[in-house]
Coordinates of C-alpha atoms in Angstrom, one line a residue:
X1 CA 39.1 -46.5 25.3
X2 CA 38.7 -45.8 21.6
X3 CA 37.9 -42.4 20.2
X4 CA 34.4 -43.7 19.4
X5 CA 33.7 -44.7 23.0
X6 CA 35.0 -41.4 24.3
X7 CA 32.8 -39.5 21.9
X8 CA 29.8 -41.6 22.8
X9 CA 30.5 -41.0 26.5
X10 CA 30.7 -37.3 26.0
X11 CA 27.4 -37.3 24.1
X12 CA 25.7 -39.3 26.8
X13 CA 26.9 -36.9 29.5
X14 CA 25.8 -33.9 27.4
X15 CA 22.4 -35.5 27.0
X16 CA 22.2 -36.3 30.7
X17 CA 22.8 -32.6 31.5
X18 CA 20.0 -31.5 29.2
X19 CA 17.5 -34.1 30.5
X20 CA 18.3 -33.0 34.1
X21 CA 17.1 -29.5 33.2
X22 CA 13.6 -30.6 31.8
X23 CA 11.8 -29.6 35.1
X24 CA 13.3 -26.1 34.9
X25 CA 12.4 -25.9 31.2
X26 CA 8.8 -26.9 32.1
X27 CA 8.6 -24.1 34.6
X28 CA 10.1 -21.6 32.2
X29 CA 7.5 -22.6 29.5
X30 CA 4.7 -21.6 31.9
X31 CA 6.6 -18.3 32.6
X32 CA 6.7 -17.7 28.8
X33 CA 3.0 -18.3 28.6
X34 CA 2.4 -15.9 31.5
X35 CA 4.6 -13.2 29.8
X36 CA 2.6 -13.6 26.6
X37 CA -0.7 -13.2 28.5
X38 CA 0.7 -10.0 30.2
X39 CA 1.9 -8.7 26.9
X40 CA -1.5 -9.1 25.3
X41 CA -3.1 -7.1 28.1
X42 CA -4.3 -10.0 30.2
X43 CA -2.3 -9.0 33.3
X44 CA -4.5 -10.9 35.8
X45 CA -4.4 -14.2 34.0
X46 CA -0.7 -13.7 33.4
X47 CA -0.1 -13.0 37.0
X48 CA -2.0 -16.2 38.0
X49 CA 0.1 -18.1 35.4
X50 CA 3.3 -16.6 37.0
X51 CA 2.1 -17.9 40.4
X52 CA 1.2 -21.2 38.9
X53 CA 4.8 -21.5 37.5
X54 CA 6.2 -20.9 41.0
X55 CA 3.8 -23.5 42.4
X56 CA 4.8 -26.0 39.6
X57 CA 8.5 -25.3 40.6
X58 CA 7.7 -26.1 44.2
X59 CA 5.8 -29.3 43.3
X60 CA 8.7 -30.5 41.0
X61 CA 11.3 -29.6 43.7
X62 CA 9.2 -31.6 46.2
X63 CA 8.8 -34.7 44.0
X64 CA 12.2 -34.9 42.3
X65 CA 15.3 -36.2 44.0
X66 CA 18.1 -33.6 44.5
X67 CA 20.3 -34.9 41.7
X68 CA 17.4 -34.6 39.2
X69 CA 16.1 -31.1 40.2
X70 CA 18.6 -29.3 38.0
X71 CA 18.3 -25.5 38.1
X72 CA 15.3 -25.7 40.5
X73 CA 17.8 -26.5 43.2
X74 CA 19.1 -23.3 44.6
X75 CA 19.3 -23.8 48.4
X76 CA 18.2 -26.6 50.6
X77 CA 15.1 -28.5 49.7
X78 CA 12.9 -27.1 52.5
X79 CA 14.0 -23.5 51.7
X80 CA 13.3 -24.0 47.9
X81 CA 9.9 -25.5 48.5
X82 CA 8.9 -22.9 51.1
X83 CA 10.1 -20.0 49.0
X84 CA 8.5 -21.1 45.8
X85 CA 5.2 -22.1 47.5
X86 CA 4.9 -18.8 49.5
X87 CA 5.8 -16.6 46.5
X88 CA 3.4 -18.5 44.2
X89 CA 0.5 -18.3 46.6
X90 CA 1.3 -14.6 47.2
X91 CA 1.3 -13.7 43.5
X92 CA -1.9 -15.6 42.9
X93 CA -3.5 -14.0 45.9
X94 CA -2.5 -10.5 44.8
X95 CA -3.7 -11.2 41.2
X96 CA -7.1 -12.3 42.4
X97 CA -7.5 -9.6 45.1
X98 CA -6.6 -6.5 43.2
X99 CA -9.6 -4.7 41.6
X100 CA -9.5 -4.8 37.8
X101 CA -10.2 -1.0 37.7
X102 CA -12.7 -1.3 34.9
X103 CA -10.3 -3.0 32.5
X104 CA -12.7 -5.9 32.1
X105 CA -10.0 -8.5 32.8
X106 CA -11.7 -11.2 34.8
X107 CA -10.4 -14.6 35.7

């Protein structure tokens, strides 16, 4: 192998590692939006967005093969899907069930 081939193989592997993490980056983008909503005093919408991020993670973990799940893969597939789904639903349920206490923050 020439030096050029080795270099191009390294770049391809590096790019493949980044592409494998795109589902995780998508979930983290929703988390960033949720954090911004919470910071701007829209805690209820931010909490729903946090729950939606968890549900998005569960959906991506369900649909993607294990070798493409990237950092969404923590344990076994059933555990990851169950944990993400239950936590996402719980956060959304809590956000919608807590009284806004006169803050005017409605969904």
